[in-house]
Short mmCIF file of N, CA and C in Angstrom, two decimals:
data_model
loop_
_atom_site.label_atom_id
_atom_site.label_comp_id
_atom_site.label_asym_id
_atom_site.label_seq_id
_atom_site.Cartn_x
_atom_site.Cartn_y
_atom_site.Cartn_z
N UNK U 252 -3.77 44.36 96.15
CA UNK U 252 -3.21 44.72 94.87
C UNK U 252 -1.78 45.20 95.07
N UNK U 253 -0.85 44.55 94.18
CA UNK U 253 0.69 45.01 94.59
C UNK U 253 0.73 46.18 93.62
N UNK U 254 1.58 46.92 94.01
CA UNK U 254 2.04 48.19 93.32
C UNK U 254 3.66 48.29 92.42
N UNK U 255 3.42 48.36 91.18
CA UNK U 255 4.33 48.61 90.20
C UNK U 255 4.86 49.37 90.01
N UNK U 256 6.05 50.22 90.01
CA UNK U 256 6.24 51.42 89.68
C UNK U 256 7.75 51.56 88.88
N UNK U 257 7.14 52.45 87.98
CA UNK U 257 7.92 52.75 87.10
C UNK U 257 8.70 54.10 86.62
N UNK U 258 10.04 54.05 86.70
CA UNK U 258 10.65 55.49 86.23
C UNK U 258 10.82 55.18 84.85
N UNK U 259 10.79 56.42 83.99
CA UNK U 259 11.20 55.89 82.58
C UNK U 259 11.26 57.56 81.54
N UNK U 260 12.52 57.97 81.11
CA UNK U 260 13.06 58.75 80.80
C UNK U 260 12.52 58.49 79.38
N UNK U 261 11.68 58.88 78.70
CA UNK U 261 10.83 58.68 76.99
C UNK U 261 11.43 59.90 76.22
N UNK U 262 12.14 60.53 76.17
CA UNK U 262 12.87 61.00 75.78
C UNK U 262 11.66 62.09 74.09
N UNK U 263 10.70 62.42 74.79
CA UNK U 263 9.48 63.02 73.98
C UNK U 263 8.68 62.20 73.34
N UNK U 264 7.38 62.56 74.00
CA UNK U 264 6.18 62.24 73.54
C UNK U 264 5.09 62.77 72.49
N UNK U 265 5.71 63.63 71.55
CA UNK U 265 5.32 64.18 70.42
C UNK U 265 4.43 63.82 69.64
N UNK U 266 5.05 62.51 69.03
CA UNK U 266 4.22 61.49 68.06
C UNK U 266 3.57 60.90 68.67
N UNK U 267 1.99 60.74 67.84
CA UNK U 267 0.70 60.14 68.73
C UNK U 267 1.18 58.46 68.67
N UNK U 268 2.41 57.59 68.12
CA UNK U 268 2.77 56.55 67.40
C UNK U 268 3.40 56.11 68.74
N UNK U 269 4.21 57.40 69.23
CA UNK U 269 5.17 56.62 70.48
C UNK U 269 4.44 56.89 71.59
N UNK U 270 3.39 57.56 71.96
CA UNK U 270 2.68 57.64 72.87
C UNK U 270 2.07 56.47 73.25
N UNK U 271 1.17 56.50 72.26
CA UNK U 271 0.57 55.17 72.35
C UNK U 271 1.36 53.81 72.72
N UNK U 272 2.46 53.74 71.84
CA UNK U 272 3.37 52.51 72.21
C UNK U 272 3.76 52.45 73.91
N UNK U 273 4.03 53.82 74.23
CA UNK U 273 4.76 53.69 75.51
C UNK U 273 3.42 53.18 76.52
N UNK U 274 1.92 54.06 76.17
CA UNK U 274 1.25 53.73 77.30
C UNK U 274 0.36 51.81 77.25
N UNK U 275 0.83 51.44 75.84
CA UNK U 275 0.79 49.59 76.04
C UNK U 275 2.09 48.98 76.33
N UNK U 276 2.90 49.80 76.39
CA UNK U 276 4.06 49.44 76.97
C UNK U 276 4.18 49.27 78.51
N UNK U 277 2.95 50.15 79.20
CA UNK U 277 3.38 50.11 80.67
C UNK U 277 2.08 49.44 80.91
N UNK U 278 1.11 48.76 80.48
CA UNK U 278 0.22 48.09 80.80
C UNK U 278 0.76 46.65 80.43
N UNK U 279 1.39 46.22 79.16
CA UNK U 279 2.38 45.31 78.97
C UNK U 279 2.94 44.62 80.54
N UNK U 280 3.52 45.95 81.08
CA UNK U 280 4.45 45.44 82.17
C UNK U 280 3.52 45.86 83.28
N UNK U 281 1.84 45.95 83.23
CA UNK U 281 1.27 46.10 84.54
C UNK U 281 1.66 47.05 85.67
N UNK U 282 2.28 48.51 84.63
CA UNK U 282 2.77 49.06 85.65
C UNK U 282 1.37 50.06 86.21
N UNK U 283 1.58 50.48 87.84
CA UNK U 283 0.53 51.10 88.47
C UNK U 283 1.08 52.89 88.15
N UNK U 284 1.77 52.50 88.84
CA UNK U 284 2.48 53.98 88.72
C UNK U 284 3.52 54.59 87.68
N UNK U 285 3.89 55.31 86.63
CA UNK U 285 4.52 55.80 86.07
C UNK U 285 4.95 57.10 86.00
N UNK U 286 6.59 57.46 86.52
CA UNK U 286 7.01 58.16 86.67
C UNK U 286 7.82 58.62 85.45
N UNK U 287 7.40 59.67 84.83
CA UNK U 287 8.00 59.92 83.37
C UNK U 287 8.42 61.20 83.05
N UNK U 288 9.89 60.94 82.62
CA UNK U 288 10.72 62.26 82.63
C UNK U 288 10.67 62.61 80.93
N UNK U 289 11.39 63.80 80.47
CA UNK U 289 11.29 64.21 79.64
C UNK U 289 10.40 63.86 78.59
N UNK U 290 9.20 64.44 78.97
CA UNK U 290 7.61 64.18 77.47
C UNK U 290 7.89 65.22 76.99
N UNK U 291 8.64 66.32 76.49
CA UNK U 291 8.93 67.41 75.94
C UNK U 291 7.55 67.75 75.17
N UNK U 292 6.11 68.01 76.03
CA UNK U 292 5.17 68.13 75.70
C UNK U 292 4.58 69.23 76.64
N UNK U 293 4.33 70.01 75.69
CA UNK U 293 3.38 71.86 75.69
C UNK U 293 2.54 71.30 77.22
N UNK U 294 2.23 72.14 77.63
CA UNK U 294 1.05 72.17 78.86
C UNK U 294 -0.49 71.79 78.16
N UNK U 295 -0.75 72.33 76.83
CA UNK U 295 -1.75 72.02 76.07
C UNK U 295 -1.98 71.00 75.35
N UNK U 296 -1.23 70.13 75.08
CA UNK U 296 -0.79 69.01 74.85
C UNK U 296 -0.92 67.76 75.94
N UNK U 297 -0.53 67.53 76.90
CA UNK U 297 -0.23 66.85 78.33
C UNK U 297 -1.27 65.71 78.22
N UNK U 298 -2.65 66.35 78.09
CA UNK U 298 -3.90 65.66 78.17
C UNK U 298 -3.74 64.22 77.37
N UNK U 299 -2.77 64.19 75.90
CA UNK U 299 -3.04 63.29 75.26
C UNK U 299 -2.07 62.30 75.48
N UNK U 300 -1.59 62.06 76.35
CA UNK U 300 -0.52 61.09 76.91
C UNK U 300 -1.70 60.39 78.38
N UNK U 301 -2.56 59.94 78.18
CA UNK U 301 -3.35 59.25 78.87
C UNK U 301 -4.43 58.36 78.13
N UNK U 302 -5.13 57.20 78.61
CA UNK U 302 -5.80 56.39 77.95
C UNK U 302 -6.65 55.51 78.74
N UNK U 303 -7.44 54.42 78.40
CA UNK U 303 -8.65 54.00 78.78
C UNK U 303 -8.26 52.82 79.86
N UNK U 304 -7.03 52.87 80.31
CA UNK U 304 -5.98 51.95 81.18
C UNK U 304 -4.87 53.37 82.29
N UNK U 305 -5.12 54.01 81.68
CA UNK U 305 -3.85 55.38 82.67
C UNK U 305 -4.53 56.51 82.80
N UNK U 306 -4.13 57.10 83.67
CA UNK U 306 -4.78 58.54 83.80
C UNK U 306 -3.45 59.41 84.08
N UNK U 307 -3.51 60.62 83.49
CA UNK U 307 -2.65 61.65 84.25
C UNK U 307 -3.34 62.61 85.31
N UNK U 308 -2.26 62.18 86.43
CA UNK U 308 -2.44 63.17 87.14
C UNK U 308 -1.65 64.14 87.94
N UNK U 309 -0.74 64.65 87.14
CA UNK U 309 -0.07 65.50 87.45
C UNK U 309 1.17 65.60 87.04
N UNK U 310 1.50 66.86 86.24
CA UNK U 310 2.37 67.24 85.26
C UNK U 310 2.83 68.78 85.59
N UNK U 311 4.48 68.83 84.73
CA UNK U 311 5.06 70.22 84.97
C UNK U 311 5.45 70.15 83.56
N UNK U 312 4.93 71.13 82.80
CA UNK U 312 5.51 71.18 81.43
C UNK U 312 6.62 72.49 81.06
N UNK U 313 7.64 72.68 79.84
CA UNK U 313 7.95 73.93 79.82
C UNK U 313 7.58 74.55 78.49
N UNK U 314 7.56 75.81 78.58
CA UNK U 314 6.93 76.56 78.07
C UNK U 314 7.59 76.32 76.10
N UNK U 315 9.03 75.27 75.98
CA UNK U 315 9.55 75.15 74.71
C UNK U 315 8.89 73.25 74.53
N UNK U 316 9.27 72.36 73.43
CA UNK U 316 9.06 71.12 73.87
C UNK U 316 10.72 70.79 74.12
N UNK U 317 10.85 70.83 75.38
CA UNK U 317 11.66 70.28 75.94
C UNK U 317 11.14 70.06 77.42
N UNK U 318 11.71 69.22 78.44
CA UNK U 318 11.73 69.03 79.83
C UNK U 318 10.56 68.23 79.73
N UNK U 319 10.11 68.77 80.96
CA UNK U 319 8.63 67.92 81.36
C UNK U 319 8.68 66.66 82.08
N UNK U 320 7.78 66.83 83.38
CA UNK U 320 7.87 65.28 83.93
C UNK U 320 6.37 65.52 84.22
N UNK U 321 5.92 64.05 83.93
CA UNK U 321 4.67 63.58 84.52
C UNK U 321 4.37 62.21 85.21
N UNK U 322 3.50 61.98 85.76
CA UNK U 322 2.83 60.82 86.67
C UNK U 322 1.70 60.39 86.39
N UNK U 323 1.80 59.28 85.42
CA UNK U 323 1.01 58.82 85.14
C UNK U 323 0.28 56.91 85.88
N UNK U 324 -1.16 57.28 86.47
CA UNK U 324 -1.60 56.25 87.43
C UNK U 324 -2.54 55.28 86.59
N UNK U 325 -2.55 54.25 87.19
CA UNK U 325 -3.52 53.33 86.30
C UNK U 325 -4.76 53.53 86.84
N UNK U 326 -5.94 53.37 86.07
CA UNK U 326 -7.14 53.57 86.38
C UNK U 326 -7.65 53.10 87.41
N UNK U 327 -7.41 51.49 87.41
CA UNK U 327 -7.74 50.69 88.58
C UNK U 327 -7.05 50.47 89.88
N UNK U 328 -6.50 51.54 90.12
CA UNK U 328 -5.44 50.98 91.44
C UNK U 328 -6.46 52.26 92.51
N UNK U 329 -6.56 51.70 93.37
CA UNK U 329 -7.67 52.23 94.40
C UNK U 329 -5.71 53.45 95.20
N UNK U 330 -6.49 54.25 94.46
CA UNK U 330 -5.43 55.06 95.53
C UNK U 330 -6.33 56.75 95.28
N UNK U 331 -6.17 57.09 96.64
CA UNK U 331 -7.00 58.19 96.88
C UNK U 331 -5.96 59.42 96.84
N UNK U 332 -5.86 60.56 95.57
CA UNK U 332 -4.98 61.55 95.65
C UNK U 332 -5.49 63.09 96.56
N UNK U 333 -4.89 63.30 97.37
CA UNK U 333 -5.05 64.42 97.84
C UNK U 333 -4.54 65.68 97.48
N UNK U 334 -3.68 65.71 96.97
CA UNK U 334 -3.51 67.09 95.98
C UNK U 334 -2.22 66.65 95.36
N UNK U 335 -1.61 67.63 94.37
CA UNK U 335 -0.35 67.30 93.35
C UNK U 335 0.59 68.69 93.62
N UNK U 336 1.73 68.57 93.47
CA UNK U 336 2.54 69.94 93.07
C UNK U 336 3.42 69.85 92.30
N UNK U 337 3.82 70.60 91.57
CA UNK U 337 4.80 71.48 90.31
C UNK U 337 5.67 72.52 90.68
N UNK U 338 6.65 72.43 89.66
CA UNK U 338 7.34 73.51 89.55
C UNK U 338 6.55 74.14 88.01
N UNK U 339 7.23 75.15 87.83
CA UNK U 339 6.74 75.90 86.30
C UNK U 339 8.36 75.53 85.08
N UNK U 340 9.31 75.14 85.63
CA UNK U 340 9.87 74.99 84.82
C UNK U 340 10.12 73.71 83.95
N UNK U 341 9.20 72.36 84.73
CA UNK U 341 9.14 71.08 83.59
C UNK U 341 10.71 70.23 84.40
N UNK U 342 10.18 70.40 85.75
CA UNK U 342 11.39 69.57 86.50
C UNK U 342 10.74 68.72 87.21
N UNK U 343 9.73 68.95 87.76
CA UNK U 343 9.35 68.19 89.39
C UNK U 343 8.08 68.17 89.18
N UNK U 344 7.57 67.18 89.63
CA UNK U 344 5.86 67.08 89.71
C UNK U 344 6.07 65.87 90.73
N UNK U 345 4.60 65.91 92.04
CA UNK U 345 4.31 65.09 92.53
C UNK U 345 2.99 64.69 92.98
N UNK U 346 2.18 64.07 93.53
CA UNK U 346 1.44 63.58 94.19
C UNK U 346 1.78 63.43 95.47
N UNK U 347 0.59 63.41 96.15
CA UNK U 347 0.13 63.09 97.90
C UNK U 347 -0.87 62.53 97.51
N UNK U 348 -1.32 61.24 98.31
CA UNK U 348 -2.34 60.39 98.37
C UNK U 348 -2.23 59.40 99.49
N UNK U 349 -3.04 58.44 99.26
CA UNK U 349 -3.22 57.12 100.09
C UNK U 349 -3.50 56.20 99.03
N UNK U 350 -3.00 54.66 99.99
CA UNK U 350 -3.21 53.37 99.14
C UNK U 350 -2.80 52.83 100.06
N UNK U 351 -4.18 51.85 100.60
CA UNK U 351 -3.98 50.75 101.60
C UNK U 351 -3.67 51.29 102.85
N UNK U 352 -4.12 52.42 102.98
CA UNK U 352 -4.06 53.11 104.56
C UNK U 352 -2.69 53.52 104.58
N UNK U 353 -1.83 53.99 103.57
CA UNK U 353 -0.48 54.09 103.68
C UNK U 353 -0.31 55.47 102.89
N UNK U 354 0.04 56.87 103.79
CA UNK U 354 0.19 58.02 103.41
C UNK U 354 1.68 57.72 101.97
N UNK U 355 1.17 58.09 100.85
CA UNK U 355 2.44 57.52 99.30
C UNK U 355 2.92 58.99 99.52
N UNK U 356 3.82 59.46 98.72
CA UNK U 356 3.89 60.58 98.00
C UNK U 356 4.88 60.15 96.88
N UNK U 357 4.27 60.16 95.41
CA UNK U 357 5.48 59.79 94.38
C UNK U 357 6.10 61.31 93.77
N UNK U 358 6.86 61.13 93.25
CA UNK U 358 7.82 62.29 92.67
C UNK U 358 8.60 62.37 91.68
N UNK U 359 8.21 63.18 90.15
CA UNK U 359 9.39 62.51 88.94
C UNK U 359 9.75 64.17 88.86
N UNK U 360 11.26 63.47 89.08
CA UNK U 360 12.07 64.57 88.44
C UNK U 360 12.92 64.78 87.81
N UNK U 361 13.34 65.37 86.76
CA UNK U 361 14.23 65.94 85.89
C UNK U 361 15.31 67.27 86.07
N UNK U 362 16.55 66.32 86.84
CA UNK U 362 17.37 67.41 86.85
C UNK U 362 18.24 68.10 85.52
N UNK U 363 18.74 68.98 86.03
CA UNK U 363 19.65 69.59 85.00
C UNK U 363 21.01 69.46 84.95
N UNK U 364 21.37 68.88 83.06
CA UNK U 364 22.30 67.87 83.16
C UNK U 364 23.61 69.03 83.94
N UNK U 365 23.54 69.81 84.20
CA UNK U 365 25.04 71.11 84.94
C UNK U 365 24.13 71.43 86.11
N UNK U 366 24.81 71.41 87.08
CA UNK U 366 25.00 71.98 88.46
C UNK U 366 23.93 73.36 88.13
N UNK U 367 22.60 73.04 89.26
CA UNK U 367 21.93 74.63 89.19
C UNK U 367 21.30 74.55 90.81
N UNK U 368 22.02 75.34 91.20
CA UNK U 368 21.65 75.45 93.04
C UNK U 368 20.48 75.76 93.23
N UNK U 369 19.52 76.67 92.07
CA UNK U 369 18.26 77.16 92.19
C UNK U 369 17.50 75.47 92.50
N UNK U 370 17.25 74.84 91.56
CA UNK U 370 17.07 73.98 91.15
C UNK U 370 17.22 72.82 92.49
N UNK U 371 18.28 72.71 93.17
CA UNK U 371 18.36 71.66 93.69
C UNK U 371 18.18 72.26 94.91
N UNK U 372 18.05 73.59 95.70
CA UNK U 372 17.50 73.73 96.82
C UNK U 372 16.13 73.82 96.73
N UNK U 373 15.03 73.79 95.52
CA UNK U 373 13.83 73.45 95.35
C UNK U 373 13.54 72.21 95.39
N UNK U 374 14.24 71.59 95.11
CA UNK U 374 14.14 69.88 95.05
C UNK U 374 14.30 69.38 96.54
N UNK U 375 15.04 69.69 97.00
CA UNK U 375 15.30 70.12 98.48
C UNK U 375 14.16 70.46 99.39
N UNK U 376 13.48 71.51 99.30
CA UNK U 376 12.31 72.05 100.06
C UNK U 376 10.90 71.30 99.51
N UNK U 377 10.86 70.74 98.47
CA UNK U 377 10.01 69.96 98.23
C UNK U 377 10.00 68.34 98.68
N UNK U 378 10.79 68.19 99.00
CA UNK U 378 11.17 66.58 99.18
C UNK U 378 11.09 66.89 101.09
N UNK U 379 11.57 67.54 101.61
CA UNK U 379 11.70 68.01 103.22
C UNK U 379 10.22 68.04 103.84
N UNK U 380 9.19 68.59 102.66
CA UNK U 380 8.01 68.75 102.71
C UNK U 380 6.91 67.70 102.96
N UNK U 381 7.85 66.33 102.44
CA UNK U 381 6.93 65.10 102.35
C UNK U 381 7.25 64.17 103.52
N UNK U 382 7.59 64.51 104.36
CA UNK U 382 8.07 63.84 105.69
C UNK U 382 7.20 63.02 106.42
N UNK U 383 5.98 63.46 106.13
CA UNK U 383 4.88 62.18 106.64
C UNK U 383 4.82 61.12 105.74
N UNK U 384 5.19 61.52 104.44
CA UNK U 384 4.80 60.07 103.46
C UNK U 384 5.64 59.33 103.26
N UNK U 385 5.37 58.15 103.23
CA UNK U 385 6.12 56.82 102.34
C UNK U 385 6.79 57.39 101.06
N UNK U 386 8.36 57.97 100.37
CA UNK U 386 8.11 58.85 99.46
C UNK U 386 8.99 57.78 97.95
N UNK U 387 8.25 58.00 97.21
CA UNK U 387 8.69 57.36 95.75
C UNK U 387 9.83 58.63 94.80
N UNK U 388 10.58 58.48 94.43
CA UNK U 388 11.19 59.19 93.79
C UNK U 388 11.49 58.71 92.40
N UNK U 389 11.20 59.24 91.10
CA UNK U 389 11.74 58.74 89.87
C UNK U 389 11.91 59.88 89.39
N UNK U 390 13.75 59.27 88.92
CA UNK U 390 13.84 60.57 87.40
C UNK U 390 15.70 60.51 87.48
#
């Protein structure tokens, strides 16, 4: 099974109208992996940006509707996740897994459009972190 992957900046996922569109939008294009920046969607919310073709698994939301990145996987792609990490501020989210005997690690992130050192020496220590994996980056 080849692997698709997709970055894609949706610019909020609010309306149940564009949700939906976007997630036949990435089955449209057979994508496996979706790396998705700004869903400017609540932590309580998150759940409904998945469907009977995608799963979420793993999201950083912020506490306003703004920011937010998530990773969203297709149901059928045989990939085994071993754990996910976040930030709390709706920048960075990733996965660790396997697929095809091949240590992945994907990663969507949302920087900030001005210079923030906090920010990018976290991005930094998180990315340094993934040194065994094959690493995907979107955002």
């Amino acid at each position: 099974m080849a692997l698709n992957i997709m970055s894609w900046n949706v610019n909020g996922l609010n309306g149940a109208i564009k949700r939906t569109k976007c997630l036949d939008y990435l089955r449209s294009k057979r994508v496996s992996v979706a790396l998705i920046q700004e869903s400017h969607l609540k932590t309580c919310d998150v759940h409904r940006f998945q469907n009977r073709y995608y799963k979420l698994v793993s999201f950083s939301s912020s506490d306003k509707k703004s920011k937010g990145v998530l990773i969203l996987m297709a149901r059928r792609l045989p990939f085994s996740m071993h754990c996910s990490r976040s930030d709390a501020a709706g920048r960075i989210t990733c996965i660790l897994g396997t697929w095809s005997n091949i240590k992945c690690a994907f990663v969507s992130v949302y920087a900030p459009n001005e210079y923030d050192n906090v920010f990018y020496q976290q991005l930094v220590s998180v990315l340094l972190s993934l040194n065994d994996y094959h690493l995907v980056i979107g955002g």
